[in-house]
DNA sequence: TGTAATCGTTCAGAGTTGTAATCGTTCTGG
DNA sequence: CCAGAACGATTACAACTCTGAACGATTACA
């Protein structure tokens, strides 16, 4: 909305956040990945062996949506589905060698993205911003490393 | 993604921004409005008499999409389409009395939303956050009061 | 043993978004 | 003054994504 003078922090947050997400999406598209795929890959790397339903619960996403994301990552050999030996209903999701390499490239893209976004801030200001945002995130019940809106950057 | 320790400012921005947008959407839904409608209403109030195509250009949105938004606002009597006298191809979009009242309610909701989001920050910290975000927004070419991603909160 | 619950998957339906064609109006050039 | 191009708004259409229910396979429990 264009009515507030000056705009509240919430509007600025939403606007800059959407811009950051869009720019990040453009960067990872060069790796033939979408932000949700990146989020899922990172989550699998952080806690391997999880079932799809467990991941869907963590991400707040319907399990039917996870199928396509996992399919895309598995087709490219970035993750693999292993049947759980004691409960063959479950899949254990694990990251592969190639997935780990991809993750390194993603991390590099993320740092470049971060630098581009915050280039108008010096190191101390960036740390201040990070601290303030972290405080809000914790207060608002956002789990670290998990993007709300299921797009999970 | 859940791979960075600590997460970069960009990821935090995207996550908190998405959360802020979602919460704002929930609040305005109590007024039977969607965020895009709110953004458009505010824009019309800020610069009345604009044509639909001009607004579509400002918002970075296809004109065909604006039709539905304007229809929804016009059906509820919040805005009105007036034919331009010198060029009857154009509509002039104006806000109505009821639209102005609605805008006051929206502003109140916005302030409540802002307070809820930043409740863990004191006044000085909020101002610091606003200043840092404004700097990034200006540097990144975001026009003030206009939400990228066309959702225009 | 058999019934209910769980996991992953698939499918159909709804909702959204962008592109292209349509209609009325206005501007341009002879 | 008239014919055709240009322009704004609208509508129609197609592509895409997400949600929710249903299904087969497997397991847990009574």
XYZ file of C-alpha atoms (C1' of nucleotides) in Angstrom:
366
model
C 0.000 0.000 0.000
C 1.125 3.481 -0.719
C -0.670 5.268 2.017
C 1.582 5.284 5.030
C 4.061 8.049 5.603
C 6.453 6.693 6.576
C 5.660 3.051 5.906
C 5.742 0.779 8.915
C 8.491 -1.709 9.494
C 6.132 -4.540 8.645
C 5.477 -3.268 5.163
C 9.139 -2.628 4.549
C 9.917 -6.099 5.792
C 7.393 -7.689 3.470
C 8.569 -5.656 0.504
C 12.296 -6.181 0.999
C 11.700 -9.813 1.899
C 9.746 -10.450 -1.284
C 12.453 -8.741 -3.259
C 15.119 -10.874 -1.601
C 13.158 -14.032 -2.316
C 12.654 -13.094 -5.956
C 16.308 -12.326 -6.465
C 17.345 -15.541 -4.801
C 14.956 -17.475 -7.014
C 16.571 -15.897 -10.056
C 20.024 -16.879 -8.838
C 19.248 -20.511 -8.103
C 17.373 -20.871 -11.372
C 20.832 -20.767 -12.943
C 21.403 -24.071 -11.156
C 18.092 -25.389 -12.484
C 16.616 -25.330 -9.006
C 13.610 -23.681 -7.457
C 13.659 -22.192 -3.955
C 11.464 -24.963 -2.524
C 13.846 -27.555 -3.908
C 16.768 -25.724 -2.346
C 15.008 -25.599 1.002
C 14.197 -29.276 0.897
C 17.703 -30.257 -0.140
C 19.149 -28.276 2.727
C 16.730 -29.810 5.166
C 17.574 -33.335 4.053
C 21.261 -32.562 4.391
C 20.755 -31.153 7.868
C 18.806 -34.145 9.144
C 19.230 -37.202 6.919
C 17.108 -40.307 7.104
C 13.849 -38.491 7.751
C 10.626 -39.769 6.252
C 8.748 -37.684 3.734
C 5.828 -37.236 6.053
C 8.097 -36.020 8.829
C 9.616 -33.466 6.473
C 6.206 -32.384 5.283
C 5.202 -31.798 8.872
C 8.302 -29.733 9.584
C 7.803 -27.642 6.461
C 4.074 -27.238 7.027
C 3.401 -28.546 3.559
C 0.949 -31.219 2.375
C 2.711 -34.544 1.771
C 1.342 -34.684 -1.752
C 3.368 -31.630 -2.573
C 6.544 -33.103 -1.245
C 6.325 -35.983 -3.710
C 7.031 -33.807 -6.700
C 9.857 -31.975 -4.967
C 11.549 -35.208 -3.937
C 10.997 -36.638 -7.404
C 12.764 -33.698 -8.992
C 15.731 -33.967 -6.648
C 15.904 -37.741 -6.952
C 15.706 -37.679 -10.750
C 18.788 -35.501 -10.792
C 20.606 -37.727 -8.343
C 20.841 -35.128 -5.609
C 18.968 -37.207 -3.040
C 17.980 -40.836 -2.823
C 15.082 -42.708 -1.299
C 16.032 -45.718 0.774
C 13.429 -48.050 2.155
C 13.437 -48.263 5.909
C 14.314 -51.851 6.794
C 12.138 -52.142 9.845
C 9.165 -50.277 8.360
C 8.964 -50.626 4.638
C 6.242 -48.044 4.343
C 8.744 -45.321 5.068
C 11.392 -43.862 2.870
C 14.611 -42.582 4.351
C 15.747 -39.530 2.451
C 19.482 -39.103 2.130
C 21.630 -36.630 0.295
C 24.058 -37.979 -2.289
C 27.595 -37.008 -3.180
C 26.284 -34.869 -6.008
C 23.744 -33.357 -3.697
C 26.508 -32.298 -1.344
C 28.407 -30.699 -4.202
C 25.270 -28.913 -5.315
C 24.796 -27.674 -1.789
C 28.231 -26.121 -1.847
C 27.340 -24.278 -5.025
C 24.078 -23.160 -3.453
C 25.924 -21.856 -0.414
C 28.178 -19.824 -2.676
C 25.175 -18.398 -4.507
C 23.613 -17.603 -1.141
C 26.648 -15.639 -0.023
C 26.739 -13.695 -3.263
C 23.049 -13.011 -2.900
C 23.564 -11.830 0.636
C 26.382 -9.502 -0.356
C 24.386 -8.042 -3.238
C 21.378 -7.420 -1.068
C 23.260 -5.815 1.800
C 25.904 -4.005 -0.198
C 24.703 -0.654 1.117
C 25.384 -1.734 4.706
C 28.738 -2.074 6.427
C 29.675 -5.102 8.487
C 28.429 -3.694 11.771
C 25.112 -2.669 10.261
C 24.630 -6.088 8.737
C 25.177 -7.679 12.082
C 22.698 -5.266 13.662
C 20.132 -6.135 11.031
C 20.701 -9.824 11.502
C 20.301 -9.507 15.244
C 17.074 -7.534 15.012
C 15.585 -9.913 12.471
C 16.614 -12.909 14.537
C 14.889 -11.432 17.534
C 11.678 -10.909 15.597
C 11.887 -14.383 14.084
C 12.312 -15.996 17.491
C 9.537 -13.929 19.020
C 7.184 -14.747 16.176
C 7.805 -18.452 16.507
C 9.669 -18.876 13.232
C 11.878 -21.909 13.380
C 15.408 -21.076 12.259
C 16.285 -22.281 8.794
C 12.696 -22.877 7.804
C 10.947 -20.525 5.476
C 7.263 -19.922 6.151
C 4.943 -19.823 3.209
C 6.158 -23.352 2.373
C 8.296 -21.926 -0.384
C 11.107 -22.514 2.069
C 13.845 -20.590 0.316
C 17.196 -23.712 3.583
C 18.485 -25.166 6.745
C 22.123 -25.292 5.920
C 23.651 -21.989 6.895
C 25.003 -21.395 10.344
C 24.155 -18.682 11.013
C 21.666 -17.912 8.253
C 22.463 -14.878 6.154
C 20.513 -11.657 6.410
C 18.887 -12.351 3.072
C 17.328 -15.579 4.213
C 16.152 -14.032 7.459
C 14.693 -11.153 5.480
C 12.797 -13.457 3.181
C 11.512 -15.586 6.036
C 10.418 -12.741 8.289
C 9.035 -10.866 5.318
C 6.917 -13.813 4.224
C 5.686 -14.199 7.775
C 4.797 -10.526 7.951
C 2.925 -10.733 4.645
C 0.996 -13.804 5.743
C -0.016 -12.253 9.030
C -1.093 -9.062 7.342
C -3.167 -11.053 4.876
C -4.901 -12.753 7.784
C -5.672 -9.412 9.388
C -7.127 -7.729 6.327
C -9.173 -10.804 5.511
C -11.298 -9.750 8.470
C -12.193 -6.715 6.355
C -12.985 -8.997 3.386
C -9.974 -7.699 1.530
C -6.930 -9.308 0.005
C -3.462 -7.732 0.162
C -3.460 -6.871 -3.557
C -6.774 -5.094 -3.134
C -5.378 -3.160 -0.198
C -2.342 -2.151 -2.196
C -4.406 -1.000 -5.118
C -6.810 0.940 -2.924
C -3.922 2.719 -1.274
C -2.356 3.523 -4.600
C -5.590 4.974 -5.959
C -5.956 7.069 -2.838
C -2.397 8.324 -3.135
C -2.712 9.357 -6.760
C -6.346 9.620 -7.869
C -7.477 9.919 -11.451
C -4.927 7.522 -12.863
C -5.850 5.228 -15.707
C -5.871 1.501 -15.201
C -3.048 0.976 -17.607
C -0.914 3.519 -15.784
C -1.537 1.725 -12.498
C -0.763 -1.623 -14.064
C 2.533 -0.221 -15.247
C 3.408 1.124 -11.819
C 2.540 -2.166 -10.152
C 4.298 -4.244 -12.774
C 1.157 -6.248 -13.359
C -0.670 -7.147 -16.587
C -3.676 -4.894 -17.192
C -5.952 -7.891 -17.470
C -5.237 -8.675 -13.874
C -6.108 -5.206 -12.714
C -9.611 -5.538 -14.089
C -10.624 -8.086 -11.496
C -9.084 -6.118 -8.667
C -10.803 -2.915 -9.706
C -14.062 -4.789 -10.195
C -13.938 -6.133 -6.658
C -13.277 -2.699 -5.184
C -15.872 -1.006 -7.387
C -18.558 -3.588 -6.586
C -18.155 -2.759 -2.922
C -18.258 0.956 -3.577
C -14.722 1.618 -2.408
C -13.582 3.100 -5.716
C -15.360 4.360 -8.786
C -14.526 4.462 -12.470
C -15.138 7.792 -14.149
C -14.805 8.233 -17.862
C -12.169 10.714 -18.838
C -13.989 13.562 -20.597
C -11.308 14.336 -23.119
C -10.393 10.717 -23.850
C -13.255 8.379 -23.280
C -11.092 5.333 -23.732
C -9.624 5.950 -20.314
C -11.104 5.455 -16.912
C -10.162 7.717 -14.058
C -10.004 5.760 -10.856
C -11.096 7.627 -7.758
C -11.572 6.588 -4.172
C -15.014 7.055 -2.644
C -16.126 8.185 0.774
C -16.518 4.583 1.848
C -13.124 3.796 0.402
C -11.580 6.488 2.556
C -13.256 5.084 5.618
C -12.054 1.629 4.723
C -8.558 3.016 4.332
C -8.695 4.370 7.860
C -9.616 0.924 9.111
C -6.806 -0.582 7.077
C -4.347 1.896 8.556
C -5.428 0.880 12.024
C -4.991 -2.785 11.174
C -1.578 -1.941 9.757
C -0.475 -0.285 12.961
C -1.679 -3.205 15.033
C 0.119 -5.533 12.689
C 3.271 -3.503 12.985
C 3.122 -3.495 16.765
C 2.519 -7.223 16.918
C 5.399 -7.958 14.617
C 7.899 -5.700 16.359
C 6.727 -6.200 19.909
C 10.117 -7.634 20.871
C 11.862 -4.397 19.838
C 11.880 -1.089 21.665
C 11.243 2.216 19.912
C 14.886 2.901 19.134
C 15.423 -0.573 17.726
C 12.364 -0.280 15.543
C 13.677 2.944 14.124
C 17.052 1.339 13.491
C 15.386 -1.533 11.692
C 13.287 0.820 9.617
C 16.337 2.833 8.648
C 18.354 -0.205 7.617
C 15.492 -1.644 5.601
C 14.853 1.691 3.943
C 18.485 1.897 2.941
C 18.362 -1.573 1.382
C 15.074 -0.809 -0.346
C 16.434 2.378 -1.857
C 19.661 0.721 -2.917
C 17.797 -2.185 -4.508
C 15.576 0.124 -6.497
C 12.351 -0.642 -4.665
C 9.923 2.194 -5.048
C 8.538 3.243 -1.666
C 5.002 2.127 -0.994
C 5.000 -0.446 -3.753
C 5.281 -4.078 -2.960
C 7.273 -6.205 -5.405
C 5.857 -9.547 -6.382
C 2.705 -7.661 -7.429
C 1.014 -8.858 -4.287
C 1.513 -5.307 -3.130
C 0.705 -5.722 0.548
C -6.514 -63.084 12.786
C -8.604 -59.167 11.262
C -9.500 -54.409 11.723
C -7.811 -49.831 11.950
C -4.130 -46.703 11.217
C -0.011 -45.069 8.637
C 2.985 -43.921 4.519
C 3.624 -42.679 -0.010
C 1.451 -41.818 -4.297
C -1.821 -40.428 -7.724
C -5.687 -38.079 -9.513
C -9.282 -34.728 -10.166
C -10.883 -30.157 -9.063
C -10.307 -25.303 -7.917
C -7.877 -21.238 -8.091
C -4.340 -18.106 -10.383
C -1.645 -15.994 -13.766
C -0.054 -14.541 -18.403
C -1.042 -14.282 -23.457
C -3.819 -13.338 -27.186
C -7.963 -11.881 -29.460
C -12.057 -8.553 -29.256
C -14.568 -4.185 -28.879
C -15.057 0.605 -28.631
C -12.664 4.988 -28.900
C -9.294 8.279 -30.506
C -5.525 9.912 -33.297
C -3.150 10.471 -37.897
C -2.566 11.415 -42.731
C -4.170 12.151 -47.133
C -13.848 14.516 -44.083
C -12.727 9.763 -44.218
C -10.048 5.426 -43.811
C -6.820 3.071 -41.266
C -3.592 2.736 -37.454
C -3.053 3.098 -32.461
C -4.632 2.670 -27.836
C -7.280 1.445 -23.489
C -10.276 -1.838 -21.336
C -12.291 -6.174 -21.405
C -12.941 -10.965 -22.284
C -11.548 -15.622 -23.549
C -8.337 -19.079 -23.454
C -4.502 -21.978 -22.036
C -0.768 -23.200 -18.757
C 0.426 -23.747 -14.301
C 0.235 -24.742 -9.222
C -1.884 -26.195 -5.052
C -5.238 -28.670 -2.286
C -7.980 -32.646 -0.767
C -9.708 -37.132 -1.411
C -8.953 -41.734 -2.704
C -5.994 -45.824 -3.346
C -2.517 -49.766 -2.689
C 0.887 -51.394 0.382
C 2.406 -52.070 5.004
C 2.214 -52.156 9.945
C 0.164 -51.926 14.733
C -3.166 -53.305 17.845
C -7.029 -55.810 19.869
